[in-house]
Short mmCIF file of C-alpha atoms in Angstrom, two decimals:
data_model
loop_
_atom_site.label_atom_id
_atom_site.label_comp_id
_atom_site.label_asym_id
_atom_site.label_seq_id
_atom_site.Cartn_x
_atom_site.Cartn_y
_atom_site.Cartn_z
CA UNK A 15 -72.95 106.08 276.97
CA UNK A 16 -73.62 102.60 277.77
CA UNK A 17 -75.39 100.61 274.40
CA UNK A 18 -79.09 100.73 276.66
CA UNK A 19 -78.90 104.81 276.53
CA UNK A 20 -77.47 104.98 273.15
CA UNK A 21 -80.52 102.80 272.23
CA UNK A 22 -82.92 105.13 273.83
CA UNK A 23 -81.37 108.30 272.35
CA UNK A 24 -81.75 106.02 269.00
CA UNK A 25 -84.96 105.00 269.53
CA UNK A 26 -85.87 109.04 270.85
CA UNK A 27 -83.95 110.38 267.57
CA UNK A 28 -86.03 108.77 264.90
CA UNK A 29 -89.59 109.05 266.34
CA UNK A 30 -89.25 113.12 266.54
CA UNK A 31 -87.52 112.71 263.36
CA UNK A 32 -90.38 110.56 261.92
CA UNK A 33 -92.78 113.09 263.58
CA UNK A 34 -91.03 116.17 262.07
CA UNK A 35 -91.53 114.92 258.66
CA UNK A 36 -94.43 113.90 259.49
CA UNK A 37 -93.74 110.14 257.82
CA UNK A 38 -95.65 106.66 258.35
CA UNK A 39 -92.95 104.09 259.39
CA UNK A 40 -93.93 103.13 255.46
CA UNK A 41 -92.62 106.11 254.42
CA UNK A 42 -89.86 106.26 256.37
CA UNK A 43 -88.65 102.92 254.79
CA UNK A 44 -88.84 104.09 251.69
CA UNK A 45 -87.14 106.81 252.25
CA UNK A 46 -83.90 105.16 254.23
CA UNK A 47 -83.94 101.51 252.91
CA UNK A 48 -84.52 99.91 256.00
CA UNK A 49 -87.40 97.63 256.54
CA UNK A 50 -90.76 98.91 258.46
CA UNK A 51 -90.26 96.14 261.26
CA UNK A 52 -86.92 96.97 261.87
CA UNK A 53 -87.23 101.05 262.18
CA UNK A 54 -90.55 100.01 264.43
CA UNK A 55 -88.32 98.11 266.30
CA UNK A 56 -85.71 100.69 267.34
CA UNK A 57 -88.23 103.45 267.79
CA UNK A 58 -89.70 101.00 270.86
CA UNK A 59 -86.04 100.50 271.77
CA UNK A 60 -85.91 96.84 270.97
CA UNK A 61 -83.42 96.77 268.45
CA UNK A 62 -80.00 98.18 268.17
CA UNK A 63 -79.22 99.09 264.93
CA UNK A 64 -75.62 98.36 263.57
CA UNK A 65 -73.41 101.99 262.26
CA UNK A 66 -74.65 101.15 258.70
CA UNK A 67 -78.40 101.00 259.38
CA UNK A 68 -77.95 104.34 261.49
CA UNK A 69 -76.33 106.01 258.26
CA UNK A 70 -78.96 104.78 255.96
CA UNK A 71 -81.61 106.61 258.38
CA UNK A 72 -79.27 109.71 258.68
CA UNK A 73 -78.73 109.98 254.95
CA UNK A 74 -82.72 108.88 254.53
CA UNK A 75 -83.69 112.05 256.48
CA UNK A 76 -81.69 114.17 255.72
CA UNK A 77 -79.74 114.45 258.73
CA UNK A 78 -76.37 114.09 260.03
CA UNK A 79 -74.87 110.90 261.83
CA UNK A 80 -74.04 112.56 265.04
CA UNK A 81 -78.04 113.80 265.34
CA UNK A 82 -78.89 110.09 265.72
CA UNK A 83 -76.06 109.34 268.77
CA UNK A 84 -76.32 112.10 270.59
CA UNK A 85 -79.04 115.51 271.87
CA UNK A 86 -78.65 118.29 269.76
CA UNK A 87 -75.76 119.79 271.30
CA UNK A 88 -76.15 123.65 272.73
CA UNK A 89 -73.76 125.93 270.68
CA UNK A 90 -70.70 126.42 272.70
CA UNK A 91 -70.11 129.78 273.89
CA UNK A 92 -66.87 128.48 275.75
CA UNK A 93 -64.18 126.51 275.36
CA UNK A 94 -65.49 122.70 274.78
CA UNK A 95 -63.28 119.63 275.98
CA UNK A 96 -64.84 115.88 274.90
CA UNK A 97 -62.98 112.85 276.24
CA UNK A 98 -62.77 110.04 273.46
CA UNK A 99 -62.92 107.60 276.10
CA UNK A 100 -66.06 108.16 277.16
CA UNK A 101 -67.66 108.90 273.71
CA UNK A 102 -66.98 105.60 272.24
CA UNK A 103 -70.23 102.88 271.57
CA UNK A 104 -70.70 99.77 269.50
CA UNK A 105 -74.44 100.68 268.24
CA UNK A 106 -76.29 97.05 267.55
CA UNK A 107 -73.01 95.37 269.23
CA UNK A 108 -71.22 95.80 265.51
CA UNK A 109 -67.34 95.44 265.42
CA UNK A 110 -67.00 99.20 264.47
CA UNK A 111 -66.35 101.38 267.43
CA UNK A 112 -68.00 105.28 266.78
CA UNK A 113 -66.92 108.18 268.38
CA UNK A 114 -69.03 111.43 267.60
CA UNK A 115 -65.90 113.76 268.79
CA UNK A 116 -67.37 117.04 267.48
CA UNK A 117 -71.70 116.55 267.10
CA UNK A 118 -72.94 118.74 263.79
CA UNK A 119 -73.85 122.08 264.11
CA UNK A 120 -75.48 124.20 261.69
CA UNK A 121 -72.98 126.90 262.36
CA UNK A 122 -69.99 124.67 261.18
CA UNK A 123 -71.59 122.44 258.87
CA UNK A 124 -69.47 119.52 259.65
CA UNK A 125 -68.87 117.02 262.47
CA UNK A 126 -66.24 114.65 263.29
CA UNK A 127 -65.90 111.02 264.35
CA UNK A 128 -62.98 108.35 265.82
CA UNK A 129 -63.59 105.53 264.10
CA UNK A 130 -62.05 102.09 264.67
CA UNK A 131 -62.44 99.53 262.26
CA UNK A 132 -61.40 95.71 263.64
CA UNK A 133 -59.36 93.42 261.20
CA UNK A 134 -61.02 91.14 258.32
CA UNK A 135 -63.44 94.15 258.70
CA UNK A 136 -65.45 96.02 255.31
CA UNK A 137 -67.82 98.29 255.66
CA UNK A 138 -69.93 99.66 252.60
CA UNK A 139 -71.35 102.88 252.56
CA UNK A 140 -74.49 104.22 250.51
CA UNK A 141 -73.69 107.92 248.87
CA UNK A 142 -74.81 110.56 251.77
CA UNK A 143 -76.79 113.37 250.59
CA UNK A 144 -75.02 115.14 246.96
CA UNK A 145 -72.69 117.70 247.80
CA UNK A 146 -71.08 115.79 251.51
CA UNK A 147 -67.42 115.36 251.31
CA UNK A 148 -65.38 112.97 253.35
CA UNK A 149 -62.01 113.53 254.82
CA UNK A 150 -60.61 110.55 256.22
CA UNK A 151 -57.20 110.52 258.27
CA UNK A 152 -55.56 107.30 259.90
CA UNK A 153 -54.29 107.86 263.41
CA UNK A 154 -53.20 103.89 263.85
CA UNK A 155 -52.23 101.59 261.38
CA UNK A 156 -53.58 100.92 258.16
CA UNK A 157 -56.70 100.62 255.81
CA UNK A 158 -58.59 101.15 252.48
CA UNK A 159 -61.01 103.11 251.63
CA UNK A 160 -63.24 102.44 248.34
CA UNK A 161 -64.27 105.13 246.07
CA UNK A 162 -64.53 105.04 242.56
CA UNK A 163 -64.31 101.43 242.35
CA UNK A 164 -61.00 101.47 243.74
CA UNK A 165 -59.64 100.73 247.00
CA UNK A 166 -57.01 103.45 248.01
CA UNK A 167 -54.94 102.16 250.76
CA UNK A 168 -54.15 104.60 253.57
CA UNK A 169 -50.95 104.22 256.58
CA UNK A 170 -50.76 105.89 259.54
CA UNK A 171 -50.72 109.46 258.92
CA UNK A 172 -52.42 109.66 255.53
CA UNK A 173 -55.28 111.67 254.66
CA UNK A 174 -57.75 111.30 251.94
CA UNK A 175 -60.47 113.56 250.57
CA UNK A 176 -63.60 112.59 248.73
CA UNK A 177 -66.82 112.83 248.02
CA UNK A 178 -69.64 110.95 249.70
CA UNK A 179 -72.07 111.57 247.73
CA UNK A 180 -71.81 108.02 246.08
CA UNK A 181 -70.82 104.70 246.92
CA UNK A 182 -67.90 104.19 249.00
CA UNK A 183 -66.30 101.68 251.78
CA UNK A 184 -63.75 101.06 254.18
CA UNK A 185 -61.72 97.71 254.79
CA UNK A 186 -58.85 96.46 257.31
CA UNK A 187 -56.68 93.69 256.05
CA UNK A 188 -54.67 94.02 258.68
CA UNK A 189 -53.76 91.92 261.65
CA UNK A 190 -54.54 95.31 264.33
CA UNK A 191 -57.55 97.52 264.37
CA UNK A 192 -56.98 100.97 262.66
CA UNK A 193 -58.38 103.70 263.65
CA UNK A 194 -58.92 106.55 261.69
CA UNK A 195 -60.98 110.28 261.68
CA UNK A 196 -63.72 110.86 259.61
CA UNK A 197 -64.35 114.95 258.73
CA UNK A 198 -67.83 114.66 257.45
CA UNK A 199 -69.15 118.51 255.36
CA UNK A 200 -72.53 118.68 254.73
CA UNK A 201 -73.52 121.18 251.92
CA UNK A 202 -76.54 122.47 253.01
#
């Protein structure tokens, strides 16, 4: 999706979300942490906002990352084929590249992303709602992943659990971009 649809599925998104709840953009600040002006701004489509604003609004409402990128997908009743390629978007022109591979669906209760993060890159994460667990597995070279206070490096071909319901982060000190799968389970 080119960054002018993925704005407008943004933008789309958090007004029915907003309307659902039936929230003030006041209200829906308080709720997510991001400013009035700036979740104005990306309900008219004028603003982008970066991977770690759309999380803040995901974990704000309740809701899960992919519900934000993309329609609510219709539950497969056949096999489903999604091409990486063609799935991958910079949201608010960050350095992280987001693929939503596999869109939540109730039924499953998870979804799953390709992420790649670019070197000298750190990304911090607020905790997602209590109960959502991580799983984090790096397809191409290496990275660290914060939890606990710690930073627990990960190579190609590691895998790491956790739970997101608190702070946590992920960093490339490398000299190439990793990327890496993120498993996201929600509880509910």
């Amino acid at each position: 999706m080119p960054l002018d649809e993925t704005s407008q599925q943004v933008a789309n998104a958090l007004r029915a979300l907003r309307h659902q709840h039936n929230w003030s953009l006041d209200r829906a600040s308080e709720a997510t942490g991001v400013s009035k002006a700036m979740l104005g701004q990306i309900e008219r489509g004028e603003s982008s906002p970066t991977v770690a604003t759309l999380w803040k609004i995901a974990t704000g409402f309740g809701v899960s990352l992919s519900s934000l990128l993309e329609p609510k997908p219709e539950i497969p009743t056949t096999t489903q084929l999604r091409r990486v390629a063609k799935l991958r978007r910079n949201p608010g022109g960050d350095q992280m590249t987001v693929a939503p591979l596999l869109p939540f669906e109730p039924g499953l209760g998870f979804e799953i992303f390709e992420l790649t993060i670019e070197p000298g890159d750190e990304r911090h994460s607020e905790p997602h709602e209590a109960g959502v667990t991580e799983i984090v597995i790096v397809a191409k070279g290496k990275m660290e992943v914060l939890i606990d206070s710690e930073w627990q490096t990960l190579n190609e071909g590691d895998a790491l659990r956790f739970a997101a319901d608190k702070p946590h982060g992920y960093r490339n000190r490398g000299r190439k971009p990793a990327v890496f799968y993120d498993v996201i389970r929600y509880s509910r």
